[in-house]
Amino acid sequence: MKNLLHLLGSKYPIIQGPIGNMNSPQMVAAVSEAGAYGMLALGFISDPEEARRLIREVKALTDKPFGANVVLLNPLVREILTVIAEEGIKTVTTSVGRPDQIYPFIHQLGLKGLHVVLSLTHAKKAEESGADGLVVVGAEAGGLRSRQPESSTMVLVPLVADNVSLPIVAAGGIADSRGYRAALALGAQGVQIGTRFLASTESIVPEKWKQMIVDCPDGGTTLIPVEKGMMTRVIITPWLKELLDQPGIDLEQAINYRDRIAAWERGDYDHALAGAGQVSALIKDIKPIRDIIEEMVS
Ligand SMILES: Cc1cc2nc3c(=O)[nH]c(=O)nc-3n(C[C@H](O)[C@H](O)[C@H](O)COP(=O)(O)O)c2cc1C
């Protein structure tokens, strides 16, 4: 089996989880400078030259390795991957879409790729498609989910490790050294961290969003329907709780997730929804990326 650290080239087997289009070259560089694998989120980019600009901005800030995430449903994914290869990135992660249609192209460009999977079935398909590794994301994670019943990280990671012979990165529910060590014990070679890095000093999400993560209690998140038949995990706000309590409501229409994201820009925090994982309940402070990583590997 390939070694994850060879694929990443970083000191620690910790990957920064991509967060929509919340791109901050400063944050990616901070993750890489602290010894982990910074990850530029290029999934929703609509101009490949914007991808080039962002990559160059990271390169100006660090000479440590970093990667890029692409979303396979993006119609410009091949153009974006071409820019990524031209700019010298070695390993990408690929999310949401069919890996069989893209991995031959990824390898043709001389890139390596880890495919993001939410189930054992998807993990097997990714292996057959030639992925070099997997990011295995349990149901407690922040980010997009399917509308099928899904397994938690504690179940999914060993299940995939038993059935697939690719290096595994565990994601979902990991925020500290306990989660990191547990992931390695379950058969992963590394971890991907989303929510804990969102609530970091360097994160570019609004401070209110970070504080909602810190204040989130046990059971304080839920999955809500979003477009394209998917779900996403968010913190339950009073406004959302009211909607959830209404019987027979069309939640997708009532929530209108795009408008909830736009609400951040309007400063309408009563109606904004913060994407975050269940692990928010374990996060008690907003601190620098380097401190998070050093505690994790301690
Ligand atoms: C608000 C939000 C947006 C996300 N956007 C993406 C994305 O664009 N692409 C992706 O592959 N994963 C995305 N994720 C998933 C993360 O990269 C990561 O896998 C996940 O957050 C790990 O679980 P954790 O939140 O428990 O750490 C997102 C997560 C959050 C919380």
Short mmCIF file of C-alpha atoms and ligand atoms in Angstrom, two decimals:
data_model
loop_
_atom_site.label_atom_id
_atom_site.label_comp_id
_atom_site.label_asym_id
_atom_site.label_seq_id
_atom_site.Cartn_x
_atom_site.Cartn_y
_atom_site.Cartn_z
CA MET A 1 0.00 0.00 0.00
CA LYS A 2 1.21 3.53 -0.77
CA ASN A 3 2.30 5.74 2.07
CA LEU A 4 0.09 8.79 2.65
CA LEU A 5 2.96 11.04 3.69
CA HIS A 6 4.71 10.22 0.40
CA LEU A 7 1.59 11.34 -1.46
CA LEU A 8 1.32 14.58 0.54
CA GLY A 9 4.94 15.42 1.24
CA SER A 10 3.95 17.12 4.51
CA LYS A 11 5.43 16.51 7.96
CA TYR A 12 2.14 15.40 9.53
CA PRO A 13 -0.65 13.33 7.91
CA ILE A 14 -3.22 16.05 8.54
CA ILE A 15 -5.17 17.59 5.64
CA GLN A 16 -7.05 20.87 5.79
CA GLY A 17 -10.65 20.09 4.81
CA PRO A 18 -11.77 22.28 1.89
CA ILE A 19 -14.65 24.59 2.79
CA GLY A 20 -16.86 25.52 -0.17
CA ASN A 21 -15.34 28.60 -1.77
CA MET A 22 -13.97 29.98 1.51
CA ASN A 23 -10.57 30.40 0.00
CA SER A 24 -7.83 32.01 1.92
CA PRO A 25 -4.30 31.54 0.64
CA GLN A 26 -3.13 32.83 4.04
CA MET A 27 -4.93 30.03 5.85
CA VAL A 28 -3.70 27.34 3.42
CA ALA A 29 -0.15 28.61 3.91
CA ALA A 30 -0.59 28.68 7.70
CA VAL A 31 -1.66 25.01 7.69
CA SER A 32 1.32 24.00 5.55
CA GLU A 33 3.77 26.11 7.56
CA ALA A 34 2.56 24.30 10.71
CA GLY A 35 3.50 20.93 9.14
CA ALA A 36 0.09 19.76 7.87
CA TYR A 37 -1.20 19.69 4.26
CA GLY A 38 -2.92 22.96 3.35
CA MET A 39 -5.78 22.56 0.90
CA LEU A 40 -6.95 25.25 -1.46
CA ALA A 41 -10.70 24.87 -2.08
CA LEU A 42 -11.13 25.23 -5.85
CA GLY A 43 -14.34 23.21 -6.10
CA PHE A 44 -16.65 26.07 -7.02
CA ILE A 45 -14.26 28.22 -9.04
CA SER A 46 -15.72 29.46 -12.33
CA ASP A 47 -12.49 30.81 -13.84
CA PRO A 48 -9.38 28.59 -14.06
CA GLU A 49 -7.18 31.72 -14.07
CA GLU A 50 -8.60 32.62 -10.65
CA ALA A 51 -7.37 29.17 -9.52
CA ARG A 52 -3.90 30.03 -10.86
CA ARG A 53 -3.92 33.36 -9.03
CA LEU A 54 -4.89 31.71 -5.73
CA ILE A 55 -2.25 28.96 -6.10
CA ARG A 56 0.43 31.58 -6.80
CA GLU A 57 -0.67 33.54 -3.73
CA VAL A 58 -0.13 30.46 -1.56
CA LYS A 59 3.25 29.79 -3.20
CA ALA A 60 4.32 33.34 -2.34
CA LEU A 61 3.57 32.63 1.33
CA THR A 62 5.05 29.15 1.78
CA ASP A 63 7.47 26.75 0.14
CA LYS A 64 5.87 23.83 1.98
CA PRO A 65 3.65 21.41 0.03
CA PHE A 66 -0.06 22.10 -0.28
CA GLY A 67 -2.90 20.66 -2.35
CA ALA A 68 -6.12 21.68 -4.02
CA ASN A 69 -9.64 20.30 -3.87
CA VAL A 70 -11.79 20.03 -6.98
CA VAL A 71 -15.46 19.17 -7.24
CA LEU A 72 -16.08 16.74 -10.10
CA LEU A 73 -19.50 18.23 -10.90
CA ASN A 74 -17.85 21.54 -11.82
CA PRO A 75 -18.01 21.72 -15.65
CA LEU A 76 -14.53 23.36 -15.63
CA VAL A 77 -12.90 20.62 -13.57
CA ARG A 78 -10.46 19.56 -16.35
CA GLU A 79 -9.32 23.13 -16.99
CA ILE A 80 -8.84 23.68 -13.25
CA LEU A 81 -6.86 20.42 -12.91
CA THR A 82 -4.66 21.47 -15.82
CA VAL A 83 -3.83 24.75 -14.06
CA ILE A 84 -3.17 22.85 -10.81
CA ALA A 85 -0.67 20.57 -12.60
CA GLU A 86 0.96 23.49 -14.45
CA GLU A 87 1.47 25.29 -11.14
CA GLY A 88 3.32 22.31 -9.67
CA ILE A 89 0.82 20.96 -7.12
CA LYS A 90 1.41 17.21 -6.75
CA THR A 91 -1.66 15.84 -4.96
CA VAL A 92 -5.31 16.88 -5.14
CA THR A 93 -8.52 15.73 -3.50
CA THR A 94 -11.61 15.13 -5.61
CA SER A 95 -15.16 15.48 -4.25
CA VAL A 96 -18.78 14.94 -5.37
CA GLY A 97 -18.92 13.15 -8.70
CA ARG A 98 -17.76 10.10 -10.62
CA PRO A 99 -14.07 9.25 -10.13
CA ASP A 100 -13.95 6.83 -13.11
CA GLN A 101 -14.38 9.75 -15.51
CA ILE A 102 -11.54 11.85 -14.10
CA TYR A 103 -8.76 9.66 -12.66
CA PRO A 104 -7.23 8.71 -16.05
CA PHE A 105 -6.99 12.46 -16.79
CA ILE A 106 -5.55 13.22 -13.33
CA HIS A 107 -2.79 10.66 -13.90
CA GLN A 108 -2.19 11.87 -17.46
CA LEU A 109 -1.43 15.28 -15.92
CA GLY A 110 1.08 13.63 -13.57
CA LEU A 111 -1.06 14.37 -10.50
CA LYS A 112 -2.02 12.04 -7.64
CA GLY A 113 -5.52 12.16 -6.20
CA LEU A 114 -7.41 11.19 -3.07
CA HIS A 115 -11.12 10.73 -3.68
CA VAL A 116 -13.57 11.85 -1.00
CA VAL A 117 -16.07 9.06 -0.18
CA LEU A 118 -19.07 8.85 2.15
CA SER A 119 -19.72 5.07 1.95
CA LEU A 120 -18.05 1.69 1.38
CA THR A 121 -19.68 1.40 -2.05
CA HIS A 122 -18.15 4.70 -3.12
CA ALA A 123 -14.79 3.66 -1.67
CA LYS A 124 -14.73 0.49 -3.79
CA LYS A 125 -15.71 2.43 -6.91
CA ALA A 126 -12.95 4.96 -6.27
CA GLU A 127 -10.38 2.17 -5.93
CA GLU A 128 -11.57 0.62 -9.23
CA SER A 129 -11.31 4.07 -10.85
CA GLY A 130 -7.62 4.34 -9.99
CA ALA A 131 -7.72 6.82 -7.08
CA ASP A 132 -4.40 6.90 -5.20
CA GLY A 133 -6.06 7.21 -1.79
CA LEU A 134 -9.35 7.97 -0.08
CA VAL A 135 -10.70 10.61 2.25
CA VAL A 136 -13.35 8.63 4.14
CA VAL A 137 -15.90 10.99 5.66
CA GLY A 138 -18.26 9.79 8.39
CA ALA A 139 -21.82 11.04 8.84
CA GLU A 140 -20.96 13.36 11.76
CA ALA A 141 -18.81 15.56 9.51
CA GLY A 142 -19.57 19.06 8.33
CA GLY A 143 -20.15 19.52 4.59
CA LEU A 144 -22.31 17.81 1.97
CA ARG A 145 -23.92 14.42 2.60
CA SER A 146 -26.19 12.15 0.55
CA ARG A 147 -29.84 11.53 1.41
CA GLN A 148 -29.11 7.82 2.07
CA PRO A 149 -28.64 6.38 5.57
CA GLU A 150 -24.91 6.73 6.33
CA SER A 151 -22.33 5.42 8.82
CA SER A 152 -20.32 7.37 11.37
CA THR A 153 -16.53 7.69 11.13
CA MET A 154 -16.07 5.05 13.85
CA VAL A 155 -17.83 2.47 11.63
CA LEU A 156 -16.98 3.64 8.12
CA VAL A 157 -13.19 3.97 8.45
CA PRO A 158 -12.47 0.38 9.62
CA LEU A 159 -15.06 -0.92 7.15
CA VAL A 160 -13.24 0.73 4.27
CA ALA A 161 -9.83 -0.28 5.68
CA ASP A 162 -10.98 -3.93 5.70
CA ASN A 163 -12.18 -3.84 2.10
CA VAL A 164 -9.97 -1.44 0.16
CA SER A 165 -6.18 -1.42 -0.15
CA LEU A 166 -5.59 2.31 -0.56
CA PRO A 167 -4.22 4.77 2.01
CA ILE A 168 -7.11 6.19 4.01
CA VAL A 169 -7.58 9.65 5.48
CA ALA A 170 -10.35 9.70 8.10
CA ALA A 171 -12.63 12.73 8.30
CA GLY A 172 -15.60 13.66 10.45
CA GLY A 173 -15.61 14.22 14.18
CA ILE A 174 -11.88 14.84 14.66
CA ALA A 175 -10.82 17.97 16.53
CA ASP A 176 -8.00 17.01 18.91
CA SER A 177 -5.28 14.49 19.69
CA ARG A 178 -7.83 11.93 20.93
CA GLY A 179 -9.68 11.94 17.61
CA TYR A 180 -6.41 11.91 15.67
CA ARG A 181 -5.09 8.86 17.52
CA ALA A 182 -8.46 7.10 17.28
CA ALA A 183 -8.47 7.59 13.49
CA LEU A 184 -5.02 6.00 13.20
CA ALA A 185 -6.19 3.09 15.39
CA LEU A 186 -9.19 2.57 13.08
CA GLY A 187 -6.95 1.98 10.08
CA ALA A 188 -6.45 5.48 8.66
CA GLN A 189 -2.99 6.82 7.83
CA GLY A 190 -4.10 10.38 8.43
CA VAL A 191 -6.98 12.75 9.10
CA GLN A 192 -8.84 15.58 7.35
CA ILE A 193 -10.00 18.41 9.58
CA GLY A 194 -12.90 20.72 8.68
CA THR A 195 -14.80 22.22 11.60
CA ARG A 196 -11.82 22.59 14.01
CA PHE A 197 -9.95 24.67 11.41
CA LEU A 198 -13.10 26.72 10.69
CA ALA A 199 -12.97 27.86 14.32
CA SER A 200 -9.34 28.98 14.06
CA THR A 201 -7.84 32.44 14.28
CA GLU A 202 -6.82 32.34 10.60
CA SER A 203 -10.20 31.12 9.27
CA ILE A 204 -11.94 33.72 7.08
CA VAL A 205 -15.53 32.85 8.04
CA PRO A 206 -17.31 35.60 10.04
CA GLU A 207 -16.42 35.70 13.77
CA LYS A 208 -20.08 35.04 14.58
CA TRP A 209 -19.87 31.71 12.66
CA LYS A 210 -16.76 30.72 14.66
CA GLN A 211 -18.55 31.65 17.90
CA MET A 212 -21.59 29.54 16.93
CA ILE A 213 -19.21 26.55 16.68
CA VAL A 214 -17.72 27.30 20.11
CA ASP A 215 -21.21 27.70 21.64
CA CYS A 216 -22.69 24.61 19.91
CA PRO A 217 -23.93 22.04 22.47
CA ASP A 218 -24.09 18.26 22.19
CA GLY A 219 -26.73 17.50 19.56
CA GLY A 220 -26.56 21.07 18.33
CA THR A 221 -26.25 20.28 14.60
CA THR A 222 -28.57 18.70 12.06
CA LEU A 223 -28.66 17.74 8.40
CA ILE A 224 -30.79 19.95 6.17
CA PRO A 225 -31.73 19.38 2.52
CA VAL A 226 -29.90 21.41 -0.11
CA GLU A 227 -30.05 21.39 -3.91
CA LYS A 228 -29.11 18.41 -6.15
CA GLY A 229 -30.60 15.87 -3.73
CA MET A 230 -27.93 16.43 -1.11
CA MET A 231 -27.89 17.31 2.59
CA THR A 232 -25.53 19.50 4.57
CA ARG A 233 -24.81 19.70 8.29
CA VAL A 234 -25.49 23.01 10.05
CA ILE A 235 -25.75 24.38 13.57
CA ILE A 236 -29.36 24.54 14.81
CA THR A 237 -30.28 28.19 15.35
CA PRO A 238 -33.56 29.36 16.97
CA TRP A 239 -34.87 30.25 13.50
CA LEU A 240 -34.03 26.81 12.10
CA LYS A 241 -35.48 25.06 15.17
CA GLU A 242 -38.80 26.80 14.56
CA LEU A 243 -38.86 25.50 10.98
CA LEU A 244 -37.84 21.98 12.01
CA ASP A 245 -40.72 21.90 14.50
CA GLN A 246 -43.33 22.74 11.85
CA PRO A 247 -45.04 19.52 10.67
CA GLY A 248 -45.35 18.86 6.94
CA ILE A 249 -43.12 21.76 5.88
CA ASP A 250 -41.05 21.60 2.65
CA LEU A 251 -37.73 22.19 4.42
CA GLU A 252 -35.61 22.61 1.30
CA GLN A 253 -37.80 25.43 0.07
CA ALA A 254 -38.34 26.99 3.50
CA ILE A 255 -34.65 27.03 4.35
CA ASN A 256 -33.32 28.05 0.91
CA TYR A 257 -29.68 27.30 1.76
CA ARG A 258 -28.24 29.69 -0.84
CA ASP A 259 -30.14 32.53 0.82
CA ARG A 260 -28.84 31.40 4.25
CA ILE A 261 -25.27 31.74 2.92
CA ALA A 262 -26.11 35.13 1.43
CA ALA A 263 -27.49 36.15 4.86
CA TRP A 264 -23.87 36.20 6.17
CA GLU A 265 -23.00 38.85 3.61
CA ARG A 266 -26.07 40.92 4.55
CA GLY A 267 -25.06 40.67 8.22
CA ASP A 268 -28.44 39.05 8.89
CA TYR A 269 -27.08 36.69 11.57
CA ASP A 270 -30.56 35.71 12.84
CA HIS A 271 -31.23 33.98 9.51
CA ALA A 272 -27.73 32.83 8.58
CA LEU A 273 -26.85 29.15 8.98
CA ALA A 274 -23.36 28.02 9.98
CA GLY A 275 -22.12 24.83 8.31
CA ALA A 276 -20.27 22.72 10.88
CA GLY A 277 -19.81 19.14 12.07
CA GLN A 278 -21.07 17.42 15.22
CA VAL A 279 -17.56 17.86 16.60
CA SER A 280 -18.46 21.53 17.26
CA ALA A 281 -19.64 20.32 20.68
CA LEU A 282 -16.00 19.50 21.54
CA ILE A 283 -14.58 22.83 20.39
CA LYS A 284 -14.31 25.33 23.20
CA ASP A 285 -12.07 28.06 21.81
CA ILE A 286 -10.88 29.85 18.69
CA LYS A 287 -7.13 29.40 18.41
CA PRO A 288 -4.25 29.58 15.93
CA ILE A 289 -3.85 26.76 13.38
CA ARG A 290 -0.36 25.96 14.67
CA ASP A 291 -1.68 25.38 18.21
CA ILE A 292 -4.46 23.11 16.90
CA ILE A 293 -1.97 20.99 14.91
CA GLU A 294 0.63 20.82 17.67
CA GLU A 295 -1.97 19.68 20.22
CA MET A 296 -3.29 17.11 17.73
CA VAL A 297 0.04 15.39 17.14
CA SER A 298 1.23 15.72 20.77
C1 LIG B 1 -19.08 24.60 5.85
C2 LIG B 1 -18.38 23.41 5.24
C3 LIG B 1 -18.13 23.38 3.87
C4 LIG B 1 -17.47 22.28 3.29
N1 LIG B 1 -17.18 22.30 1.94
C5 LIG B 1 -16.52 21.25 1.39
C6 LIG B 1 -16.13 21.26 0.00
O1 LIG B 1 -16.33 22.24 -0.72
N2 LIG B 1 -15.51 20.17 -0.52
C7 LIG B 1 -15.25 19.07 0.26
O2 LIG B 1 -14.69 18.10 -0.24
N3 LIG B 1 -15.56 19.05 1.58
C8 LIG B 1 -16.18 20.11 2.15
N4 LIG B 1 -16.46 20.10 3.50
C9 LIG B 1 -16.06 18.94 4.31
C10 LIG B 1 -14.69 19.19 4.96
O3 LIG B 1 -13.69 19.40 4.02
C11 LIG B 1 -14.28 18.03 5.88
O4 LIG B 1 -14.21 16.81 5.17
C12 LIG B 1 -15.26 17.85 7.02
O5 LIG B 1 -15.59 19.10 7.59
C13 LIG B 1 -14.63 16.93 8.08
O6 LIG B 1 -15.47 16.77 9.19
P1 LIG B 1 -15.39 17.72 10.51
O7 LIG B 1 -16.16 18.93 10.15
O8 LIG B 1 -16.03 16.89 11.57
O9 LIG B 1 -13.92 18.00 10.76
C14 LIG B 1 -17.08 21.20 4.11
C15 LIG B 1 -17.31 21.25 5.50
C16 LIG B 1 -17.94 22.34 6.06
C17 LIG B 1 -18.14 22.38 7.56
#
